[in-house]
PDB file of C-alpha atoms and ligand atoms in Angstrom:
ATOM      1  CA  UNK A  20      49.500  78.075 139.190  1.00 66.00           C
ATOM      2  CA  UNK A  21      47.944  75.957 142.060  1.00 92.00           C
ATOM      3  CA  UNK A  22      51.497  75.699 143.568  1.00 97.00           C
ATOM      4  CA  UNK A  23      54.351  77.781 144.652  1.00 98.00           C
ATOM      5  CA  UNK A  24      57.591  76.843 143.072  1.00 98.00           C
ATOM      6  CA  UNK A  25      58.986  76.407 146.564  1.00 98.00           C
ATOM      7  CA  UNK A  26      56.006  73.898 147.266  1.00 98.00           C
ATOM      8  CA  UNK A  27      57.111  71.582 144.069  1.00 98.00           C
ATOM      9  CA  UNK A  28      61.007  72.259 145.094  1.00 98.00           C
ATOM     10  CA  UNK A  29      59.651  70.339 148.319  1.00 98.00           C
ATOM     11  CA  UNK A  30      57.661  67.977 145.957  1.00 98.00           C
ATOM     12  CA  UNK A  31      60.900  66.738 144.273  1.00 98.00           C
ATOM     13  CA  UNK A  32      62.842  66.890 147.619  1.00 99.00           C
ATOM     14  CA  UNK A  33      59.747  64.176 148.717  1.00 98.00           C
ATOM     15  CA  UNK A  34      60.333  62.507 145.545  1.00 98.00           C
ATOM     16  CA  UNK A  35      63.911  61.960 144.993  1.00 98.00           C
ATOM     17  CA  UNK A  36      65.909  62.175 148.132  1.00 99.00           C
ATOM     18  CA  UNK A  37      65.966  59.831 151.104  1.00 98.00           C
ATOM     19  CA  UNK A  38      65.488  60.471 154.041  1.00 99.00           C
ATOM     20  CA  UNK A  39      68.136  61.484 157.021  1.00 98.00           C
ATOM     21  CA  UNK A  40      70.632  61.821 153.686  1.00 99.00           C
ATOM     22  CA  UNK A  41      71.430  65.752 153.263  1.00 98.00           C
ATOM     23  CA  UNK A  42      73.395  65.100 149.798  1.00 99.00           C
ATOM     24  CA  UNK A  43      70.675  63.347 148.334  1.00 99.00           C
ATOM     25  CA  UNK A  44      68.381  65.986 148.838  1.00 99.00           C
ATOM     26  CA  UNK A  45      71.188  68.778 147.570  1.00 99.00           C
ATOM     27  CA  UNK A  46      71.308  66.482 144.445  1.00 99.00           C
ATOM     28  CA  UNK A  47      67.207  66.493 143.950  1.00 99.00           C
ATOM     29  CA  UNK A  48      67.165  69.888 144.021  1.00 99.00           C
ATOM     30  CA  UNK A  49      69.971  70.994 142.117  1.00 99.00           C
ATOM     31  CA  UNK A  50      68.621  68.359 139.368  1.00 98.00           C
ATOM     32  CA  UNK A  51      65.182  70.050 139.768  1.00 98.00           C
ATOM     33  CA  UNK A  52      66.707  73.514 139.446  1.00 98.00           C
ATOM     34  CA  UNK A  53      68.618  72.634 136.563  1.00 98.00           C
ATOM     35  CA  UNK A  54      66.247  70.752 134.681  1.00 98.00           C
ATOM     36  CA  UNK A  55      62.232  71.994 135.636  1.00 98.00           C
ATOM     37  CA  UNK A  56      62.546  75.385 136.975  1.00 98.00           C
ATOM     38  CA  UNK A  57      64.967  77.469 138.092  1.00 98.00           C
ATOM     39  CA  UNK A  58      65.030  78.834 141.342  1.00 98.00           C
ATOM     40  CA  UNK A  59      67.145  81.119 143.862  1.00 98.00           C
ATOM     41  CA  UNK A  60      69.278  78.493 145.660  1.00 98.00           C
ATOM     42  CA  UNK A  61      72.890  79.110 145.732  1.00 98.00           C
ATOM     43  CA  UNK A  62      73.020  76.425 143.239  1.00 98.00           C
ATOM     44  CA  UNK A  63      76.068  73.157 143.125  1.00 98.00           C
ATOM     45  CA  UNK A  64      79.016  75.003 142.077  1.00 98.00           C
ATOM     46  CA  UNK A  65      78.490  78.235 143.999  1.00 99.00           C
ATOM     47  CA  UNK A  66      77.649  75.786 146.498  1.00 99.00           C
ATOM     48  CA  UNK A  67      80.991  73.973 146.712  1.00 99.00           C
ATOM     49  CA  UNK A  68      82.560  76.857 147.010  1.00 99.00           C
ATOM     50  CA  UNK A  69      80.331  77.594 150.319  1.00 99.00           C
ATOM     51  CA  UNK A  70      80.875  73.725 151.494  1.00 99.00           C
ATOM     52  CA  UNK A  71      84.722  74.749 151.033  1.00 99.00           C
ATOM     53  CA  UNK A  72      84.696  77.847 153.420  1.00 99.00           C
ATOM     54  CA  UNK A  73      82.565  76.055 155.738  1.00 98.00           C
ATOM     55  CA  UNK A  74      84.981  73.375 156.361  1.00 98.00           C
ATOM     56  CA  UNK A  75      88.011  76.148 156.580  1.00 98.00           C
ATOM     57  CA  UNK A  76      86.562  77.987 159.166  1.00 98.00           C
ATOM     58  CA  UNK A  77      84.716  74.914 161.147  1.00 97.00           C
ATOM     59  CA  UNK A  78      82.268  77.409 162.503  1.00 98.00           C
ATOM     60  CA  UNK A  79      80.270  76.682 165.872  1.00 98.00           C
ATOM     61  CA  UNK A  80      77.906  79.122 165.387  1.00 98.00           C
ATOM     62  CA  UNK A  81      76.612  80.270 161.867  1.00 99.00           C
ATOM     63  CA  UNK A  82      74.121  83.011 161.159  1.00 99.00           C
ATOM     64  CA  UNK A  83      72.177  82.541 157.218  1.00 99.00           C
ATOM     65  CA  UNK A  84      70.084  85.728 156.258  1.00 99.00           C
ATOM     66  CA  UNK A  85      67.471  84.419 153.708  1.00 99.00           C
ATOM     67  CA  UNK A  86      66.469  80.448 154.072  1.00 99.00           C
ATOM     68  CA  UNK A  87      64.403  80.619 150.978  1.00 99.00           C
ATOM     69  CA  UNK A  88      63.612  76.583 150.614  1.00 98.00           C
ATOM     70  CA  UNK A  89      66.965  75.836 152.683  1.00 99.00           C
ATOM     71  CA  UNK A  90      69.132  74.186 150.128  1.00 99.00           C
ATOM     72  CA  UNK A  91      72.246  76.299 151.721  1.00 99.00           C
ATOM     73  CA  UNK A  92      71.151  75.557 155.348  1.00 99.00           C
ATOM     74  CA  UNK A  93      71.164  71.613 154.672  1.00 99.00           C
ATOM     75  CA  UNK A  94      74.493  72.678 152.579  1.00 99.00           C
ATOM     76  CA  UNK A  95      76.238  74.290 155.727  1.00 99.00           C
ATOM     77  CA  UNK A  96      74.535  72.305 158.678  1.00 99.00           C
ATOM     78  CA  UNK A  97      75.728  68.715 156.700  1.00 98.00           C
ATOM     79  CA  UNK A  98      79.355  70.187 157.206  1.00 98.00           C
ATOM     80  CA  UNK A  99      78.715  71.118 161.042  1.00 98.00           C
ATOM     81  CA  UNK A 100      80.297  69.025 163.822  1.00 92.00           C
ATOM     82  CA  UNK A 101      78.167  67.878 167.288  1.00 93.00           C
ATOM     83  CA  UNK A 102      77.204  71.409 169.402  1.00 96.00           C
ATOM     84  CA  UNK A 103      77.824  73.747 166.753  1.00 98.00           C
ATOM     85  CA  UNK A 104      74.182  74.932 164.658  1.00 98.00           C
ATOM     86  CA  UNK A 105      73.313  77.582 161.646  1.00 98.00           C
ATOM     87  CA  UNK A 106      70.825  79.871 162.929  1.00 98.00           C
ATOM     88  CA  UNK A 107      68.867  80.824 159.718  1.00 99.00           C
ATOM     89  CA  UNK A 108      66.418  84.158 159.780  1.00 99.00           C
ATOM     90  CA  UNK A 109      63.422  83.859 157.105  1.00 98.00           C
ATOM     91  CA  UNK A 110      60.795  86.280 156.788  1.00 98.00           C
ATOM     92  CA  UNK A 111      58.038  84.919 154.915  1.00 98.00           C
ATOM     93  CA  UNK A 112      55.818  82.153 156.532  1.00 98.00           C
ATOM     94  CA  UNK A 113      55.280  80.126 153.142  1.00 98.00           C
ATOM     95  CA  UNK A 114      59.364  79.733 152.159  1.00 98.00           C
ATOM     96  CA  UNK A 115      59.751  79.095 156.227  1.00 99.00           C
ATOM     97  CA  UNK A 116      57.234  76.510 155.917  1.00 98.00           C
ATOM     98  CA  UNK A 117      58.710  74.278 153.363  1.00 99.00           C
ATOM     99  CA  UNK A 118      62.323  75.268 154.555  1.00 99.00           C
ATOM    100  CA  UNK A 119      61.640  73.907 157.513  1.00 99.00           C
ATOM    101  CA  UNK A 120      60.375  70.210 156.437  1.00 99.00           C
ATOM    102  CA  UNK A 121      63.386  70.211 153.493  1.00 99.00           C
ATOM    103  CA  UNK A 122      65.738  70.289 156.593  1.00 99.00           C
ATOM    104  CA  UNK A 123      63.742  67.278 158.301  1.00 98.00           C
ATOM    105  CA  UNK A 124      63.556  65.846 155.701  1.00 99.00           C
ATOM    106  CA  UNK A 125      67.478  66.058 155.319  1.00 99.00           C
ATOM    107  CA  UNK A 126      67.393  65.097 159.259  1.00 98.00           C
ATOM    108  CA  UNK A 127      69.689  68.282 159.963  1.00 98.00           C
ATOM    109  CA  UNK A 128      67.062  69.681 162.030  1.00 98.00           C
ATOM    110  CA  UNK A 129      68.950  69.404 165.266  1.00 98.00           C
ATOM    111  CA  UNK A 130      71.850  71.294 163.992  1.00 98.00           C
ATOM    112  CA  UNK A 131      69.090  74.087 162.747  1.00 98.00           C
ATOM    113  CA  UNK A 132      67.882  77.043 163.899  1.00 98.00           C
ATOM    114  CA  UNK A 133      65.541  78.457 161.795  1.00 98.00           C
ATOM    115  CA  UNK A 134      63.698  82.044 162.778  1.00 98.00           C
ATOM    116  CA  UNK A 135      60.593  83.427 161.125  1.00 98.00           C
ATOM    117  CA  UNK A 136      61.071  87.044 160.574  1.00 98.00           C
ATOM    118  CA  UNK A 137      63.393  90.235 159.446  1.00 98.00           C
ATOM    119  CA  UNK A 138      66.703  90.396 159.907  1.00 98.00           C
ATOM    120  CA  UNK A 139      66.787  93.529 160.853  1.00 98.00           C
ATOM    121  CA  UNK A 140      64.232  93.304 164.067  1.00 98.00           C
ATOM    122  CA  UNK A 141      66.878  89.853 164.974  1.00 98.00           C
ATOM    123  CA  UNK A 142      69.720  90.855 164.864  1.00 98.00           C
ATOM    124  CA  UNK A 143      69.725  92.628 168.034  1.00 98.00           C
ATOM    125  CA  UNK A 144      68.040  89.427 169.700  1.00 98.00           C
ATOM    126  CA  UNK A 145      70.419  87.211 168.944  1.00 97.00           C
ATOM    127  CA  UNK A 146      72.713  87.199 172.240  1.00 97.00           C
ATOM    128  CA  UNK A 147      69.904  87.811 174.435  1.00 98.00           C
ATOM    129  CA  UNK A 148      68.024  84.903 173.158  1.00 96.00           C
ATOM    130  CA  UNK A 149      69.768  82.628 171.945  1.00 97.00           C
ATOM    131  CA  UNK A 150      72.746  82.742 173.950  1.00 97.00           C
ATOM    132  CA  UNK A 151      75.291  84.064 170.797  1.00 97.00           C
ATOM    133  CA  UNK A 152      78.815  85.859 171.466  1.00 97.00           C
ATOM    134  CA  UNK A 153      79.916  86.182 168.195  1.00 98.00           C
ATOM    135  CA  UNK A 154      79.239  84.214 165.219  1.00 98.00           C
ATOM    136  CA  UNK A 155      82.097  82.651 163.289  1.00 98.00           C
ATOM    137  CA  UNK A 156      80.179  82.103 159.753  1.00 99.00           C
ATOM    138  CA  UNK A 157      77.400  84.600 158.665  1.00 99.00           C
ATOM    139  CA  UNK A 158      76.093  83.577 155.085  1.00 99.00           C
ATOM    140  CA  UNK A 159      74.279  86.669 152.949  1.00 99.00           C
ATOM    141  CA  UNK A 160      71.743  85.545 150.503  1.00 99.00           C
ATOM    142  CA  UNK A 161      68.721  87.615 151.271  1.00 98.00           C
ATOM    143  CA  UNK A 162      67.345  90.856 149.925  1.00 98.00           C
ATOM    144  CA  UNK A 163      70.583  92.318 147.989  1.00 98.00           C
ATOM    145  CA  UNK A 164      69.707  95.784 149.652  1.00 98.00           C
ATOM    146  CA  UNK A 165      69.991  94.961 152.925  1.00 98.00           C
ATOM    147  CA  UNK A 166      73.679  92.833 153.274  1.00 99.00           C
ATOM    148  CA  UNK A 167      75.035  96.346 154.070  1.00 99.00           C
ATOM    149  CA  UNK A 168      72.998  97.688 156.546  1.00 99.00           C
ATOM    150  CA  UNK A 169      72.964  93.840 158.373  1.00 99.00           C
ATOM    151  CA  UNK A 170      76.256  93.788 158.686  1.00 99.00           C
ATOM    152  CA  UNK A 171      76.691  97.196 159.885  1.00 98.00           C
ATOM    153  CA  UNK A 172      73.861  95.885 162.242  1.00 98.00           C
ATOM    154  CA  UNK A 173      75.900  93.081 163.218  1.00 98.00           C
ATOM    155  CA  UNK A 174      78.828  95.251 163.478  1.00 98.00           C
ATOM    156  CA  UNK A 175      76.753  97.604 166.016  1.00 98.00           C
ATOM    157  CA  UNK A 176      75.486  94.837 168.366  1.00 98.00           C
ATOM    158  CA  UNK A 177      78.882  93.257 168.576  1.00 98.00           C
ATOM    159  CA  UNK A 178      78.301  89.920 166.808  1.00 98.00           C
ATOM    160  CA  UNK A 179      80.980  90.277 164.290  1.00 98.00           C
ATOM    161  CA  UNK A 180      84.171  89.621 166.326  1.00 98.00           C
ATOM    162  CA  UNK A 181      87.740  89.464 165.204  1.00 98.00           C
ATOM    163  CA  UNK A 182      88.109  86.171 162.700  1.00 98.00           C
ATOM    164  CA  UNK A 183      84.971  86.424 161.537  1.00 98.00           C
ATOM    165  CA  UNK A 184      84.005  85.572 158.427  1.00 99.00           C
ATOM    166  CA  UNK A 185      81.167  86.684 155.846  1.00 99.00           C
ATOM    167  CA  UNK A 186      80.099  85.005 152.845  1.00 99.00           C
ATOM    168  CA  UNK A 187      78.388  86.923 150.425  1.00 99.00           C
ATOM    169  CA  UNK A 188      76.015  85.465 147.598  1.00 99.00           C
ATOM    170  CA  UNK A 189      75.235  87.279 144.298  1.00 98.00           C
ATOM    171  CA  UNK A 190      77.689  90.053 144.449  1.00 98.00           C
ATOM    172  CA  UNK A 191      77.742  90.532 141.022  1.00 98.00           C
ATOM    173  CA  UNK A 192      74.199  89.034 139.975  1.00 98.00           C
ATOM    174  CA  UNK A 193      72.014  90.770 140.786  1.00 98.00           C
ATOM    175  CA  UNK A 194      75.016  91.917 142.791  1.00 98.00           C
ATOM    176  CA  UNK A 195      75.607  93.822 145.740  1.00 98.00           C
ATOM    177  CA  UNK A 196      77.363  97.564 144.801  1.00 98.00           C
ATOM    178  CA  UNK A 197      77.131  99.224 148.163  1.00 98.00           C
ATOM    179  CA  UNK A 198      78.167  96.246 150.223  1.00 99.00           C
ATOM    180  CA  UNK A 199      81.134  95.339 148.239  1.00 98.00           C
ATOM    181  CA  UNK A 200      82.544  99.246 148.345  1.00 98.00           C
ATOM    182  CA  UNK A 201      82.059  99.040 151.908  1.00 98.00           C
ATOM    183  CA  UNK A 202      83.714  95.709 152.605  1.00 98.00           C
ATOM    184  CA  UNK A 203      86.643  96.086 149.832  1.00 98.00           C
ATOM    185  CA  UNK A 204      87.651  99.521 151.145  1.00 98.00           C
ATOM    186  CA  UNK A 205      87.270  98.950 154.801  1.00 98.00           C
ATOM    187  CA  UNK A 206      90.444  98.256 156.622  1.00 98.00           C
ATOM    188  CA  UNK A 207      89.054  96.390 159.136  1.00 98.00           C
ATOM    189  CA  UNK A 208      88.343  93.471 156.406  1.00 98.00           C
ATOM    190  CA  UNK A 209      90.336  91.300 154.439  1.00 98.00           C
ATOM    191  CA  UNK A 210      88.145  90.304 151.192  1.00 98.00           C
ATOM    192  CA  UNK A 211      88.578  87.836 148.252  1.00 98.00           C
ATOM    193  CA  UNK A 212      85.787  87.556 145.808  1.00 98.00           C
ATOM    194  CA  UNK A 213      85.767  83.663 144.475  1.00 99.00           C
ATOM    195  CA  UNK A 214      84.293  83.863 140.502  1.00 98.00           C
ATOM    196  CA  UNK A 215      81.933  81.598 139.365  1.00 99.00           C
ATOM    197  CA  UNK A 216      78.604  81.046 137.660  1.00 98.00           C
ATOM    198  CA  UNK A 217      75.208  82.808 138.930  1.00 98.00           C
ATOM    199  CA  UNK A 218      72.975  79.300 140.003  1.00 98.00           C
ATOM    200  CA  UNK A 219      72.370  76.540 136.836  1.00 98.00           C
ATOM    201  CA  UNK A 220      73.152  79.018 134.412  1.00 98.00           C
ATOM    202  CA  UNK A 221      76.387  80.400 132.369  1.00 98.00           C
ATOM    203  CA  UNK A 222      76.442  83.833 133.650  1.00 98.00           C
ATOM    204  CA  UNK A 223      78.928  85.354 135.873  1.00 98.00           C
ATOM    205  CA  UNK A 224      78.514  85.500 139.665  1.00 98.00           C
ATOM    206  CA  UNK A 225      80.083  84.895 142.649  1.00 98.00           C
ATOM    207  CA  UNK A 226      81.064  85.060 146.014  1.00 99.00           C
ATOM    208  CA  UNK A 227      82.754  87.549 148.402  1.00 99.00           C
ATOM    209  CA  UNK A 228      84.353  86.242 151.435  1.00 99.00           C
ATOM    210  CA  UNK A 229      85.255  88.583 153.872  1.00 99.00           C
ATOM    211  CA  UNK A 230      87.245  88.072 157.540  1.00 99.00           C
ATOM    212  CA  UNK A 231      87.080  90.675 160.184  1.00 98.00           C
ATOM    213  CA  UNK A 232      89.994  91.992 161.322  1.00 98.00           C
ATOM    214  CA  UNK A 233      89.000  93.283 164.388  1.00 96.00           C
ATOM    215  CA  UNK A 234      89.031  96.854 165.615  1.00 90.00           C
TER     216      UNK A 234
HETATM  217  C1  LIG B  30      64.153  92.174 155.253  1.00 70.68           C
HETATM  218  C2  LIG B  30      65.370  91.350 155.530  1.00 70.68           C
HETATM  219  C3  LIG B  30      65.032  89.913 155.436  1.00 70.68           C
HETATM  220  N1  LIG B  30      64.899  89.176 156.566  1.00 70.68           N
HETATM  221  C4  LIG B  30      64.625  87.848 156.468  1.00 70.68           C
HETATM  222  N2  LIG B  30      64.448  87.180 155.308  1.00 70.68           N
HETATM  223  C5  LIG B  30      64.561  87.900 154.174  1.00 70.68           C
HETATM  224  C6  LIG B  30      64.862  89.282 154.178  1.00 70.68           C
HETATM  225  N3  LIG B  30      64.953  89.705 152.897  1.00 70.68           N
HETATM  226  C7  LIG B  30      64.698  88.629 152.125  1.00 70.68           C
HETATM  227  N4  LIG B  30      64.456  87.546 152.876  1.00 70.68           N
HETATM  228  C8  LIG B  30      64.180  86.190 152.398  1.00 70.68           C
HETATM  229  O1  LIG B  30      65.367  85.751 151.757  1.00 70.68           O
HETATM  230  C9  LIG B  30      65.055  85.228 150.462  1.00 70.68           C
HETATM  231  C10 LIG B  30      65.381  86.262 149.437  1.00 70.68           C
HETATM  232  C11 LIG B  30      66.495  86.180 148.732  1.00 70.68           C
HETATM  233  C12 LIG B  30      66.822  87.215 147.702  1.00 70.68           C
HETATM  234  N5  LIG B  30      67.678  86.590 146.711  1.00 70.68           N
HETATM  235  C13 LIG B  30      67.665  87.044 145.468  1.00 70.68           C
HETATM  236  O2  LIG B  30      67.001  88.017 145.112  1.00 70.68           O
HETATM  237  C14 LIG B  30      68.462  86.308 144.450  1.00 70.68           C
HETATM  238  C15 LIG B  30      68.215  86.569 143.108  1.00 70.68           C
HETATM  239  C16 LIG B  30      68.909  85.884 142.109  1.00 70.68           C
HETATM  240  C17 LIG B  30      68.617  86.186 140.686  1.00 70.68           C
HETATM  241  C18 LIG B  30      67.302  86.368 140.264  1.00 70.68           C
HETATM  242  C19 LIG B  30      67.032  86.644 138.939  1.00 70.68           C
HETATM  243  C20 LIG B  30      68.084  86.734 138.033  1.00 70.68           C
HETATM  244  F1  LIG B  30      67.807  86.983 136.727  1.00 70.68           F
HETATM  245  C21 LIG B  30      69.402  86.557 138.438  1.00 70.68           C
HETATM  246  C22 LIG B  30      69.669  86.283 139.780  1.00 70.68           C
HETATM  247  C23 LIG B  30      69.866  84.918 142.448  1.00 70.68           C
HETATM  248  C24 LIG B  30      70.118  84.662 143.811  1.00 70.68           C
HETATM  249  O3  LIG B  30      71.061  83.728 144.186  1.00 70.68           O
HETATM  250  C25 LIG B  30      69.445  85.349 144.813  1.00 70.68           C
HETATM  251  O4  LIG B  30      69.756  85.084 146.118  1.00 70.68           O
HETATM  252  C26 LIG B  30      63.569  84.959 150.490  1.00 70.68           C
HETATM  253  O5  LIG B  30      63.316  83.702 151.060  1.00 70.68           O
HETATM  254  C27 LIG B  30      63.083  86.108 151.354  1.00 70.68           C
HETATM  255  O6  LIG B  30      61.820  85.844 151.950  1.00 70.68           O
HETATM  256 MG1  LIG B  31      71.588  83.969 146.259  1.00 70.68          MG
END
């Protein structure tokens, strides 16, 4: 096809939603997702569950692994108050590319921080260069394989400090096996898994929230 689903994700984002207003584009491409083509975002109803954690922890700093088209980064930087930012890591040029004009476009883009490349050469960046202590939010939604060894990552450098919280997508589909062991039987978390419904369709998913309990 001449273009990349993300490219006509952007297309509808262009055509539907206004400018400067973050729900209105949410709502063009949930519509888009549920209606043309599906596609990876975290979807309206996972989504409200993510808009509800956000707001319960009021996070200052946020760390997102996997942008994709940035339908969760406009989700969690709408929420954000003045000074606090989601630093989002992406790894392919292409999704960066039209991630990055979906949050103009949803005029979030002073609340965003959004990094082209892998997690796992970031992570141990992050205080050096961009001034983190700890983050208070980290949302997983990138390769399924790698939300265990990124956290343990996280763990390692020292960015996971006592209250904080992870929210995992997908942890049953495609689902996450080695990541919820790990975080279910550790005793330095407290998890609860919120059910729902895998993105615009009727399938089970859901979400695993998990708060560090320090060492
Ligand atoms: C190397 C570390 C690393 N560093 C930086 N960026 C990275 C990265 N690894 C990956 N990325 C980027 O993140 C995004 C990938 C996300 C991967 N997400 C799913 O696979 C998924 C699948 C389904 C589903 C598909 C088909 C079904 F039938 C059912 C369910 C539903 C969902 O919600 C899903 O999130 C892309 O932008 C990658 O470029
Ligand atoms: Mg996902």
């Amino acid at each position: 096809t001449r273009t990349s689903r993300p490219q006509r994700i952007l297309k509808a984002v262009q055509r539907k939603a206004t400018v400067g207003d973050p729900q209105s584009v949410i709502t063009a491409i949930d519509h888009f997702c549920r209606h043309r083509e599906w596609a990876m975002n975290v979807g309206d109803e996972k989504g409200s569950i993510l808009d509800s954690v956000v707001s319960e922890v009021s996070p200052v700093t946020v760390l997102e692994l996997g942008t994709y088209c940035g339908y969760s980064t406009v989700r969690i930087a709408r929420l954000l108050p003045p000074g606090a930012c989601v630093i989002t890591l992406e790894f392919n040029p292409d999704y960066a590319a039209i991630a990055r004009q979906v949050i103009k476009w949803s005029g979030l883009e002073d609340k965003v921080q959004l990094v082209e490349g892998a997690s796992g050469d970031w992570i141990p960046w992050m205080k050096e260069h961009f001034g983190v202590q700890a983050f208070d939010l980290v949302f997983l939604d990138h390769w399924k394989e790698r939300y265990l060894p990124d956290t343990k990552l996280l763990e390692e450098c020292g960015l996971i400090q006592k209250g904080t919280v992870l929210l995992a997508d997908n942890v049953i589909c495609p689902g996450t096996p080695d990541y919820l062991e790990y975080v279910r039987n550790s005793p330095r978390y407290n998890s609860h898994y919120y059910r729902s419904h895998l993105e615009y369709t009727k399938a089970e998913d859901g979400l695993e929230k998990s708060v560090f309990l320090g060492y």
